[in-house]
PDB file of C-alpha atoms in Angstrom:
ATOM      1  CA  UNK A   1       0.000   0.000   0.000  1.00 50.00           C
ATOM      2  CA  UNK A   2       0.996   4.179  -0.848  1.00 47.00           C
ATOM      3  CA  UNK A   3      -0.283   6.901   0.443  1.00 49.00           C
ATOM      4  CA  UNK A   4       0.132   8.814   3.972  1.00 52.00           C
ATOM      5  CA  UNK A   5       2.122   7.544   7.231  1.00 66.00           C
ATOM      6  CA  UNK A   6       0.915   3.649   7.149  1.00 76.00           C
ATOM      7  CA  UNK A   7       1.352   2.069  10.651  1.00 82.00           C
ATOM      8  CA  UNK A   8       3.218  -1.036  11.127  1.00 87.00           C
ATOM      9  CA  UNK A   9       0.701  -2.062  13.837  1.00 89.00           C
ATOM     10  CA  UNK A  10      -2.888  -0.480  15.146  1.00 88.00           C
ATOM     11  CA  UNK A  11      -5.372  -1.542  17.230  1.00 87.00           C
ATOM     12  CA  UNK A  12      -8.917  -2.335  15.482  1.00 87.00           C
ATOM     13  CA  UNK A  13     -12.363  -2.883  16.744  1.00 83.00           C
ATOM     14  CA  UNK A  14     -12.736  -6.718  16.046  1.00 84.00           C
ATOM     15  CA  UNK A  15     -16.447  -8.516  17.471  1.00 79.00           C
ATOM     16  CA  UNK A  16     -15.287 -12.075  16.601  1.00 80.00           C
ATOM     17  CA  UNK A  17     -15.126 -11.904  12.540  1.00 82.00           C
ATOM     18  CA  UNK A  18     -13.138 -14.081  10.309  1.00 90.00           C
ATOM     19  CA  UNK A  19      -9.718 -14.823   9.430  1.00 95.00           C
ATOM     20  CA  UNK A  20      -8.398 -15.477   5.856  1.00 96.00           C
ATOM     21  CA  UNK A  21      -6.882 -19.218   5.982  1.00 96.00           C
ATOM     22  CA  UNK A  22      -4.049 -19.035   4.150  1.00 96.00           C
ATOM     23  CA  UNK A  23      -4.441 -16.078   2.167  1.00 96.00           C
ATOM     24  CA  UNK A  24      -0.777 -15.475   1.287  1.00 96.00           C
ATOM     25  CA  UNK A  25      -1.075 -18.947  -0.686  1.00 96.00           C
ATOM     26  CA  UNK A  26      -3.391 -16.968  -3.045  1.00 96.00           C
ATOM     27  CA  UNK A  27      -1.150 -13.987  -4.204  1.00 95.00           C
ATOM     28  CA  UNK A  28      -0.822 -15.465  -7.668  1.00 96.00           C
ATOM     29  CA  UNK A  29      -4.422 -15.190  -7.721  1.00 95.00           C
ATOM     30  CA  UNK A  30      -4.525 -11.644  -7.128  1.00 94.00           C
ATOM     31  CA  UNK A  31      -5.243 -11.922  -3.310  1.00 96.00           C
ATOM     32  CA  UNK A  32      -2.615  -9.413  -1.106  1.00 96.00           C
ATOM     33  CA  UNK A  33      -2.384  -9.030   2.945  1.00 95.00           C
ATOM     34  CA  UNK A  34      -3.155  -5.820   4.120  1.00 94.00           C
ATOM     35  CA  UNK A  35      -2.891  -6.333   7.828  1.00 94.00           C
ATOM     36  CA  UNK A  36      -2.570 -10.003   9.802  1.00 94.00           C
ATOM     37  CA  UNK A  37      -3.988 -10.432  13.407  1.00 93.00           C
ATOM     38  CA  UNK A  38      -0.922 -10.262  16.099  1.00 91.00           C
ATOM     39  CA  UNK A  39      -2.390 -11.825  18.887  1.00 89.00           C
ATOM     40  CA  UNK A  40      -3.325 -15.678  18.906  1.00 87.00           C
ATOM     41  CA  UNK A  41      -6.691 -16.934  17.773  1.00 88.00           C
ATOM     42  CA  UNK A  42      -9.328 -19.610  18.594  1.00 89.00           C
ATOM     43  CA  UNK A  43      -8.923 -21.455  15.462  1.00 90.00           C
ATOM     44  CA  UNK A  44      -6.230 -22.233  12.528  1.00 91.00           C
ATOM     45  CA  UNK A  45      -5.604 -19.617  11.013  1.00 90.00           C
ATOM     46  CA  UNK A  46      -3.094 -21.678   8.325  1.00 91.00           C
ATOM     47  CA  UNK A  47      -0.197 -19.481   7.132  1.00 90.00           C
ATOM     48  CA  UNK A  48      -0.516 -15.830   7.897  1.00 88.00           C
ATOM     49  CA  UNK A  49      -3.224 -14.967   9.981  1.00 94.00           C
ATOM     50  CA  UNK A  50      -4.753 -12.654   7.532  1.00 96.00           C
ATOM     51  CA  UNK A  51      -6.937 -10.049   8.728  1.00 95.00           C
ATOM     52  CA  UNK A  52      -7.609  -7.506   5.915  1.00 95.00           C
ATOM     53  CA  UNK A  53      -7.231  -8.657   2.321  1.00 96.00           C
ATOM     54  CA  UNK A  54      -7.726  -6.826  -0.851  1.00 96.00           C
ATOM     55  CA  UNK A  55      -8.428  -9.169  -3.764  1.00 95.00           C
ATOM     56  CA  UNK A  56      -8.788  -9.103  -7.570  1.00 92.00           C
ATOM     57  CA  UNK A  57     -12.655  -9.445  -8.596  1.00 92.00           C
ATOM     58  CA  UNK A  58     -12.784  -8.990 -12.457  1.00 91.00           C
ATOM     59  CA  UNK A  59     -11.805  -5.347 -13.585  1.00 91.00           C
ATOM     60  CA  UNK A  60     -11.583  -3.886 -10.004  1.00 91.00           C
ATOM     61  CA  UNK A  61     -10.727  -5.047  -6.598  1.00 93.00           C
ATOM     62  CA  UNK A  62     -12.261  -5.540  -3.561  1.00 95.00           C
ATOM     63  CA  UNK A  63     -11.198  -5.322   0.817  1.00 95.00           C
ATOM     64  CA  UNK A  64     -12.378  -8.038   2.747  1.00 95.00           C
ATOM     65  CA  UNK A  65     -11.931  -7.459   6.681  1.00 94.00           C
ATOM     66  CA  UNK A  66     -12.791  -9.861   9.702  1.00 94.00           C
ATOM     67  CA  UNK A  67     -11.752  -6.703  11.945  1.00 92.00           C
ATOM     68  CA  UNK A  68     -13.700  -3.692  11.889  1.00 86.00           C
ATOM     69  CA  UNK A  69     -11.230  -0.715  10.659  1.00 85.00           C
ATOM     70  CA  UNK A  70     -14.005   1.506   9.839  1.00 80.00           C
ATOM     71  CA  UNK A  71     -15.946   1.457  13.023  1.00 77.00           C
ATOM     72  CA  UNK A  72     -15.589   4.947  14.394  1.00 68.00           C
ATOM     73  CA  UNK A  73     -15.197   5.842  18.541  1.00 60.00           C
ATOM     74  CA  UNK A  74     -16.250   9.050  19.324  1.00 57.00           C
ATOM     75  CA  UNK A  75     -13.907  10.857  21.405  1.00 54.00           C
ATOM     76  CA  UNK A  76     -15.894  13.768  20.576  1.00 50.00           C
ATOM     77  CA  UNK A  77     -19.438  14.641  19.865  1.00 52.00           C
ATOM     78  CA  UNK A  78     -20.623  14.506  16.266  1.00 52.00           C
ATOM     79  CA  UNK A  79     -22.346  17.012  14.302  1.00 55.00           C
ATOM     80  CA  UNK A  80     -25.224  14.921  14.082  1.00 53.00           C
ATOM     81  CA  UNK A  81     -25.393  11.962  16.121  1.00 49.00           C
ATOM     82  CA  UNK A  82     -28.459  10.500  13.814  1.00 50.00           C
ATOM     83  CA  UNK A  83     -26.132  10.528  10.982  1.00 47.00           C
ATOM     84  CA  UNK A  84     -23.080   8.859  12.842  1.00 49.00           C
ATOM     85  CA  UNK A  85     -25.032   5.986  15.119  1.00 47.00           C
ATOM     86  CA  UNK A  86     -26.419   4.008  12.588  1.00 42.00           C
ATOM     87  CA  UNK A  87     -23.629   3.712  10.022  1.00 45.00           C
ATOM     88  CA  UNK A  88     -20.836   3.044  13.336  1.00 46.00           C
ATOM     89  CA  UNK A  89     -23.182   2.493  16.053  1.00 40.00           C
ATOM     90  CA  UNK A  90     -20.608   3.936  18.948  1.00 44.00           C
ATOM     91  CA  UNK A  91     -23.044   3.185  21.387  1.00 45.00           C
ATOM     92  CA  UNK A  92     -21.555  -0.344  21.528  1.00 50.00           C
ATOM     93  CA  UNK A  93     -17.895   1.199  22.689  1.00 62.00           C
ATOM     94  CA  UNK A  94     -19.564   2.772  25.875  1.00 63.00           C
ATOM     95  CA  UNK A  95     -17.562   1.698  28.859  1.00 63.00           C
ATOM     96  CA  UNK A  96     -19.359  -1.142  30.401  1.00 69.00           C
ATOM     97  CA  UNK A  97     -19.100  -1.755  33.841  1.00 75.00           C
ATOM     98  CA  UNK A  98     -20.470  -4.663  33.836  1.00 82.00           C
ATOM     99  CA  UNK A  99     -17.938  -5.835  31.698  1.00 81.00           C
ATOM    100  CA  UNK A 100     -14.518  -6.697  33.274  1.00 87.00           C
ATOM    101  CA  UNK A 101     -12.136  -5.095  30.845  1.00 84.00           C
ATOM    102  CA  UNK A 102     -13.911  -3.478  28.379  1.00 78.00           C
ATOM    103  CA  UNK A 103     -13.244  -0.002  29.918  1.00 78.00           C
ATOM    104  CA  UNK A 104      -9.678  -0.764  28.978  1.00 84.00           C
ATOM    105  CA  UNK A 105     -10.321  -2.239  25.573  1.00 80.00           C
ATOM    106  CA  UNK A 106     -12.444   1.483  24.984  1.00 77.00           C
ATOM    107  CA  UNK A 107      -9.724   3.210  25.676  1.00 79.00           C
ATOM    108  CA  UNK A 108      -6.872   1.102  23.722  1.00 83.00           C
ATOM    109  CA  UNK A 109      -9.166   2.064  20.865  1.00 81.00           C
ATOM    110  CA  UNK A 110      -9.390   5.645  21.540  1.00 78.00           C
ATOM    111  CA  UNK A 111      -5.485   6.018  22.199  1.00 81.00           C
ATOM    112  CA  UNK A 112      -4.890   4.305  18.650  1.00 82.00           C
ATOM    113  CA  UNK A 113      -7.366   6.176  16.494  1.00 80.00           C
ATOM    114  CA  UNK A 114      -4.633   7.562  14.344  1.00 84.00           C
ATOM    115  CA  UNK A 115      -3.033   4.899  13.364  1.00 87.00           C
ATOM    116  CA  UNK A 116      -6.441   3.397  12.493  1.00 85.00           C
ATOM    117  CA  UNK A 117      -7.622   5.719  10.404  1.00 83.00           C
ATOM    118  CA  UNK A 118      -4.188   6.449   8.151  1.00 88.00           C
ATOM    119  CA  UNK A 119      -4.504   2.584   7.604  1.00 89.00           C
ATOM    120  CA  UNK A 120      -8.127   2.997   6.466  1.00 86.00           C
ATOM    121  CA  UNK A 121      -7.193   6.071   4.306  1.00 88.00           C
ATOM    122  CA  UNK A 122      -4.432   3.736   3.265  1.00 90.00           C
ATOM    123  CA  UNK A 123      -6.812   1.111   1.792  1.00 90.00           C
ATOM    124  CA  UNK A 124      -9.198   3.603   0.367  1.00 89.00           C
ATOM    125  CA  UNK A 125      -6.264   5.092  -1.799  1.00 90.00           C
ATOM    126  CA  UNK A 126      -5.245   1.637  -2.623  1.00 90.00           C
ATOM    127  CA  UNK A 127      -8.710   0.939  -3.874  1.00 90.00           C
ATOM    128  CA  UNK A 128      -8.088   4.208  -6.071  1.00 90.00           C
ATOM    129  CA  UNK A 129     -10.373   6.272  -4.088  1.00 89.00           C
ATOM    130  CA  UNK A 130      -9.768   9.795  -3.537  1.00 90.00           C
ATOM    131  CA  UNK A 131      -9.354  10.140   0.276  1.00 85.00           C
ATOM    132  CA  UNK A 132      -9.223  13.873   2.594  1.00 79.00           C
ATOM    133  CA  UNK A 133      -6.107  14.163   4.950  1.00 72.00           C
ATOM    134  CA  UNK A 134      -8.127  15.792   7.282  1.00 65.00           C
ATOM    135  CA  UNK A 135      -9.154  13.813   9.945  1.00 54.00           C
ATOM    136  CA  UNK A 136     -11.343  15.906  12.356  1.00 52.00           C
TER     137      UNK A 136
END
């Protein structure tokens, strides 16, 4: 991938979704890694632990993701909160209580957001998209 200041490693909202089996086996086939999962998963994830891929479907390409890069945490209040909630739903990062540890994973989010959104902006561009560098 081009384009902007792409992190080596960011943290990602991630609700259980899928891993690529052994994407890296399918490069000749148009299939590249964008980002691999770091910690250890429940199942076998064959070679590479792919996370994000970005394949060739016919003339164009596609970005397949079992984490969810685009899911936005408000550290701020948006313009218009009907607009925002039901495309990212931040209501689900609202520090829990009654969930041992989830206060922490809120804020491991919110501490990372940069890196998180130049690797979205990243993928965008690399999907020949036209992306802002303005992130506020």
């Amino acid at each position: 991938m081009s384009a902007g200041s792409i992190p080596n490693v960011f943290k990602s909202y991630y609700n259980g979704g899928g891993v690529f089996v052994d994407a890296p086996k399918y490069r000749d086939q148009g299939v590249e890694v964008l980002a691999s999962y770091t910690d250890s998963l429940s199942v076998d994830a064959g070679e590479g632990a792919a996370a994000i891929v970005c394949c060739k479907v016919g003339k164009g390409e596609a970005l397949l993701t079992g984490p969810h890069p685009e899911f936005v945490f408000l550290g701020k209040r948006a313009d218009d909160w009907r607009l925002t909630k039901p495309r990212f739903a931040p209501a689900n990062l609202e520090e829990k209580p009654d969930v041992p540890g989830f206060a922490d994973v809120v804020k491991a989010l919110a501490a990372d957001e940069k890196h998180r959104i130049d690797f979205l902006m990243a993928c965008l561009t690399k999907l020949g998209l036209t992306v802002s560098d303005e992130q506020d």
